[in-house]
Each structure stands twice: as structure tokens, then as C-alpha cells.
Short mmCIF file of C-alpha atoms in Angstrom, two decimals:
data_model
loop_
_atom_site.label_atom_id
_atom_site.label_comp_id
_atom_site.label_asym_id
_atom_site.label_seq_id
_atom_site.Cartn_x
_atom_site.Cartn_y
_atom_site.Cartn_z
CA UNK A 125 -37.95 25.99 32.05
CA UNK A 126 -36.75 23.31 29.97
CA UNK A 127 -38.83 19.55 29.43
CA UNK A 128 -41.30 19.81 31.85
CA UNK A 129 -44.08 17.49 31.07
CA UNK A 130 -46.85 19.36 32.49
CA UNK A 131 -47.62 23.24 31.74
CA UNK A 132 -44.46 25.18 33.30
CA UNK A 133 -46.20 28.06 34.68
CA UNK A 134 -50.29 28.84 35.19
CA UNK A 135 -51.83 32.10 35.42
CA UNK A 136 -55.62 30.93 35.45
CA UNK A 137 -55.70 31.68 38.96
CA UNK A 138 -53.42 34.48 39.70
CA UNK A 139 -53.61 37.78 40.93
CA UNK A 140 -54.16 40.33 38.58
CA UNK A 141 -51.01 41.72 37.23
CA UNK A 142 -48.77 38.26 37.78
CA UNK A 143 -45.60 38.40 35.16
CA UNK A 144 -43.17 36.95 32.74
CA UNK A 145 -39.82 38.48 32.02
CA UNK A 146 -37.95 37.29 30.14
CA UNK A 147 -38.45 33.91 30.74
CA UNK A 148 -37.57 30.45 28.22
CA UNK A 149 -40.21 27.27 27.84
CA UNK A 150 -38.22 25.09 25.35
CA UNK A 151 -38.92 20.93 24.93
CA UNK A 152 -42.50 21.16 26.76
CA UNK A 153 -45.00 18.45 26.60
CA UNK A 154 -47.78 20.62 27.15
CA UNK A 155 -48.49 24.39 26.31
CA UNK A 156 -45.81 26.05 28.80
CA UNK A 157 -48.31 28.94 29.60
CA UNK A 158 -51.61 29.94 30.58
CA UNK A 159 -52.64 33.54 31.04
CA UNK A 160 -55.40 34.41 33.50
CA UNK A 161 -57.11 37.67 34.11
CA UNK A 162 -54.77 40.79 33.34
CA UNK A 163 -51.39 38.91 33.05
CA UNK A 164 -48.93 39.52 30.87
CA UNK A 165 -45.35 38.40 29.05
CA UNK A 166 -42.27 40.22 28.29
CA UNK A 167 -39.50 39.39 26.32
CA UNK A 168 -40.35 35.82 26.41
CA UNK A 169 -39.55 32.97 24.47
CA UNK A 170 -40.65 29.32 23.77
CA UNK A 171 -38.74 27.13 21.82
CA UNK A 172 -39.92 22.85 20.46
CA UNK A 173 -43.13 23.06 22.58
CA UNK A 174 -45.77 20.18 21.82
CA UNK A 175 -48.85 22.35 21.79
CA UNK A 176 -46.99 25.50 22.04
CA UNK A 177 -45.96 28.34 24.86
CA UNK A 178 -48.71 31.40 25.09
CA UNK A 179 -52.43 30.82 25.62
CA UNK A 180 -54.81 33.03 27.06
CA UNK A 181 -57.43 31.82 29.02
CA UNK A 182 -59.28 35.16 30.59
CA UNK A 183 -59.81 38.52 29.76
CA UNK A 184 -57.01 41.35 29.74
CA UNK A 185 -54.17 39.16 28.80
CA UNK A 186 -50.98 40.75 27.46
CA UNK A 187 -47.98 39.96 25.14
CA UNK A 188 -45.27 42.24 24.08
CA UNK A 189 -41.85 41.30 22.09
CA UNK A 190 -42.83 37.67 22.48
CA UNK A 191 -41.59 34.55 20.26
CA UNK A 192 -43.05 31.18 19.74
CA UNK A 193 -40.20 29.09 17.71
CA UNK A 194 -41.24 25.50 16.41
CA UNK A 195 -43.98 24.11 17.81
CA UNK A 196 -43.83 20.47 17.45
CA UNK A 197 -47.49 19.16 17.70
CA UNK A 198 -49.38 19.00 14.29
CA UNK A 199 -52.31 20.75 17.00
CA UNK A 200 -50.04 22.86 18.56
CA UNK A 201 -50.73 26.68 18.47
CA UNK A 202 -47.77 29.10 18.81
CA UNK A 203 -50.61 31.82 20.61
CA UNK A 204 -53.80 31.17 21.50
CA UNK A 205 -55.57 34.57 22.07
CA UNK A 206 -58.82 32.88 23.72
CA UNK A 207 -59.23 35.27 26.09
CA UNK A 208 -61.17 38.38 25.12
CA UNK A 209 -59.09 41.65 25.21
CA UNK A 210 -56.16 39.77 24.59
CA UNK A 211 -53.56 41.88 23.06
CA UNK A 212 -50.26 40.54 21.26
CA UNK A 213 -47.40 43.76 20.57
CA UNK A 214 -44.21 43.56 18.69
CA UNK A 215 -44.92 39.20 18.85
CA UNK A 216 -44.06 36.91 16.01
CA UNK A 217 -44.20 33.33 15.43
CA UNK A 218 -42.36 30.64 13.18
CA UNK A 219 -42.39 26.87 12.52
CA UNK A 220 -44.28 24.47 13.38
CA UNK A 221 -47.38 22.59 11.61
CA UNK A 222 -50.35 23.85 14.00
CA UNK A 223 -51.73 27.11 13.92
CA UNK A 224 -49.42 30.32 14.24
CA UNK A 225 -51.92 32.49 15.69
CA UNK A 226 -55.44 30.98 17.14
CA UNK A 227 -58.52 32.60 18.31
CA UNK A 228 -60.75 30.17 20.84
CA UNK A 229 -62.98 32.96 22.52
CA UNK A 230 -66.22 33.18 21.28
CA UNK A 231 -66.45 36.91 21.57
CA UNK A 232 -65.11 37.58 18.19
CA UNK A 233 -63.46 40.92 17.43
CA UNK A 234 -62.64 41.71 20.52
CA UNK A 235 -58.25 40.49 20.79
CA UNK A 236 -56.05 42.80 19.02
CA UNK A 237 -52.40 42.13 17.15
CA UNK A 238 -50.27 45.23 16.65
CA UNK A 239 -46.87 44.62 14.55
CA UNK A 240 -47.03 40.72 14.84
CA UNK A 241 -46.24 38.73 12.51
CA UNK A 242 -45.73 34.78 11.62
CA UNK A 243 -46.00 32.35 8.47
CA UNK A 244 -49.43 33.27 8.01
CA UNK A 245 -52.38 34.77 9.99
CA UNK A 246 -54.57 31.93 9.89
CA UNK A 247 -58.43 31.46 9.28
CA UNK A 248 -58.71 32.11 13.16
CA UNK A 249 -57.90 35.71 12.82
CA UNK A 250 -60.63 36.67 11.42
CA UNK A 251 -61.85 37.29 14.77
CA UNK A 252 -58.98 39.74 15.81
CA UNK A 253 -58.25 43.05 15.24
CA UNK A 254 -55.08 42.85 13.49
CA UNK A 255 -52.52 46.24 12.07
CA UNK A 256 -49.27 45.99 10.87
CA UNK A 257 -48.94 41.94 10.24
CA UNK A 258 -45.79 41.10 9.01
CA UNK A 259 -46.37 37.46 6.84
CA UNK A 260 -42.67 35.39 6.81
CA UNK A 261 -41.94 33.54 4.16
CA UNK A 262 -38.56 32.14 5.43
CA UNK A 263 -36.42 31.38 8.78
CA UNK A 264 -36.22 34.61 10.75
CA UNK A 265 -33.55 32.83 13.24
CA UNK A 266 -29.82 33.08 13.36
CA UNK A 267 -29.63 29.59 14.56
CA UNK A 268 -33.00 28.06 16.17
CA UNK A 269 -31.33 24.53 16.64
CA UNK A 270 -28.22 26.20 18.09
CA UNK A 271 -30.61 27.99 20.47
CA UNK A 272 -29.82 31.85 18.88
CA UNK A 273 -33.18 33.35 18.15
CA UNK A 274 -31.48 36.83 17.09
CA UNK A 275 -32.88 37.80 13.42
CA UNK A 276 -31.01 36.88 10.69
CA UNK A 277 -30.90 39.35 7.39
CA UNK A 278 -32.38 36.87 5.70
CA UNK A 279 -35.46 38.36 2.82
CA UNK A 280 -38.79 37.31 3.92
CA UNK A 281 -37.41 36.16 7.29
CA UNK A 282 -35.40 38.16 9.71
CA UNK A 283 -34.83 41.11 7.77
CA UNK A 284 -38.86 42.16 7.57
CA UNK A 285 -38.98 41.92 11.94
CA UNK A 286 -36.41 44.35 11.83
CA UNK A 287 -36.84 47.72 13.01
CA UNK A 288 -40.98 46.64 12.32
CA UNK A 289 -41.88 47.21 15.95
CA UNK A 290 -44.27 49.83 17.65
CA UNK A 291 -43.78 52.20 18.56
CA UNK A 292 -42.13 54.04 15.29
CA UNK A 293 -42.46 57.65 16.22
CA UNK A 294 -44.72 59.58 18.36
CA UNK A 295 -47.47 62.23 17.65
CA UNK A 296 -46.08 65.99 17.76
CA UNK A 297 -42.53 65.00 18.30
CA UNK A 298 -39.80 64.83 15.45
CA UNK A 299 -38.71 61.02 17.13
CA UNK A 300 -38.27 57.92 15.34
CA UNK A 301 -37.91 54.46 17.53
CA UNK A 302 -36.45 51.11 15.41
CA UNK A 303 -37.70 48.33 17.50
CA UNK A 304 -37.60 45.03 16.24
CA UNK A 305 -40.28 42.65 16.33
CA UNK A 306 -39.66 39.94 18.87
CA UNK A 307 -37.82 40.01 21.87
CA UNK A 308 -34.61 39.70 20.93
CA UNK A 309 -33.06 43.26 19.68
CA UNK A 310 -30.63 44.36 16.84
CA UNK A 311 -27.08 45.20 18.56
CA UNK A 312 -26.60 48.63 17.73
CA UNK A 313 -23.43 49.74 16.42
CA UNK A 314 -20.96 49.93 19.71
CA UNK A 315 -19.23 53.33 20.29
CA UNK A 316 -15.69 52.02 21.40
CA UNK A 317 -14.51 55.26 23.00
CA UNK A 318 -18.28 54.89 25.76
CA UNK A 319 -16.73 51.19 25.90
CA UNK A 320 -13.44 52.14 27.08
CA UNK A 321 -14.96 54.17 29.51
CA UNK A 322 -16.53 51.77 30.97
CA UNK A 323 -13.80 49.44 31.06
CA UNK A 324 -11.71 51.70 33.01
CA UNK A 325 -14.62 52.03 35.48
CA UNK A 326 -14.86 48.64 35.92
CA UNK A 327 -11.24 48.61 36.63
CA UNK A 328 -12.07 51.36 39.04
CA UNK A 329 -14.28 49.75 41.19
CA UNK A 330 -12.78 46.37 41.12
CA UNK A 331 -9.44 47.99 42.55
#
């Protein structure tokens, strides 16, 4: 979704269990989504939003590997978790002069943030259950202008969402995960002999 002038996509009144996948909200005029009673994101990112791209309005909400990049109102608020039960995984947020992360529900202490992270928490947060914060103190993007919101190795910016994720390992197994904050993923290194395999077939199938 690019420039729409009204919100891009409402969940108020959905059916339980309505989506996003991997979906892009970039040059909104109002906030791109609404969440509605146990609907969720994935892998989704906004990008120059007015009043930013995630707010919950209902109970049950969910966010995983989500990013709000530069929210342009001075009001604007990258998520809104005003929906109790809301839960943010693995999400981050990053310019912007509004509020990274807001809280508008009155039942206080009841939205959760695992492994988020943004310029700062906020006074809002005091009403969330938050673990594993991660506070930037510089650009996380490779190139926000140039639309490229893979994580720089930049100190205090892309470098602390890496490999930050949950989950890290699992109880009673000797397993260790490196997901990065976000929901755009580290390449991993490329084994060339697996890629000439599947070159060849490629070749075979196209012949």
C-alpha cells in the first residue's frame, strides 16, 4: 500500500484470526492499520506514515518481526498497543518525533513486549509488560530513504537487532536460534556447492 489517504487496511471488524504477511504501508496519511479482536501481523513493515502503521484497537492483537520506520507526524505513534492482551515479538521501531511505543488501554499491565526494541520505551510503557528491550541509539537501516530496511552493523543501531530475537534456544534441548529483531533477516552465509545444485535443477526443469 503506498499514499493512501485514509487507513489502508481495518481489522476493527474482522473475523477473528484476519492477517498480515508481509505486507508494506509507506507515505500514509493516516495510521495504515487497525487491529481488531485476535488479529495479527507478520513480517510487516511501514515506512513515512503520518500517525504511524500498527494500532490495536481490541483485545488479543498480535505482532511478530514487525517494523515501524519514520513516522512523520509530531503525534504519530509507531505502535499503539491499546488493546488489552496485545502482544508485540521480535518488533522494533525507529524515527520519527511521536511516540515509539504507546499504550491507550486503560487496563494497564495487561500488553506484553518480548525482544522489541526502539529509541526509547516511552512513559507509556509503564503499563506493559516489557523483557528483553533493546534501546537504539542510532539508524538501524541499510538505507531507509533508498527503501532497504535490512540492519546495518552499525553500534547502537543495526548491530544490537541482530541475532536479538526470540526464540534463542529452547528448554531441554542443546539448540540455539539467531533471529534478528524485525522482519527483515541476516543473509546467512551461502553454501555455493547447495547453490549449484540448484542451478542445475532449475536448468532441469526448465528443459
Amino acid at each position: 500500500f503506498d499514499g493512501c489517504t485514509t487507513r489502508a487496511v481495518s481489522f476493527s471488524n474482522s473475523v477473528a484470526g484476519s492477517a498480515l504477511i508481509g505486507c508494506t504501508f509507506i507515505n500514509m496519511a493516516a495510521t495504515a492499520c487497525s487491529f481488531g479482536t485476535s488479529t495479527f501481523a507478520i513480517g510487516c513493515i511501514g515506512y513515512n506514515n503520518a500517525t504511524g502503521t500498527f494500532l490495536s484497537t481490541a483485545d488479543g492483537v498480535l505482532w511478530i518481526n514487525c517494523i515501524d520506520a519514520n513516522p512523520t507526524g509530531g503525534s504519530a505513534e509507531g505502535f499503539n498497543l491499546g488493546g488489552a492482551a496485545t502482544i508485540a515479538i521480535n518488533c522494533f521501531t525507529y524515527g520519527g518525533a511521536g511516540t515509539a511505543w504507546a499504550n491507550t488501554t486503560t487496563a494497564l499491565g495487561t500488553s506484553f513486549m518480548f525482544n522489541c526494541g526502539g529509541p526509547s520505551k516511552d512513559a507509556d510503557t509503564a503499563a506493559y509488560c516489557i523483557e528483553g528491550f533493546v534501546t537504539l541509539t542510532a539508524d538501524p537501516f541499510t538505507n531507509a530513504a533508498g527503501l532497504d530496511f535490512s540492519l546495518n552493523n552499525v553500534a547502537g543501531g543495526g548491530a544490537l537487532l541482530k541475532a536479538a530475537g526470540v526464540p534463542e534456544t529452547w528448554q531441554g534441548l542443546s539448540t540455539t536460534s539467531y533471529i534478528d529483531i524485525g522482519a527483515v533477516q541476516t543473509q546467512a552465509a551461502v553454501d555455493t556447492d547447495r547453490a549449484a545444485q540448484l542451478i542445475s535443477s532449475q536448468s532441469l526443469v526448465s528443459a
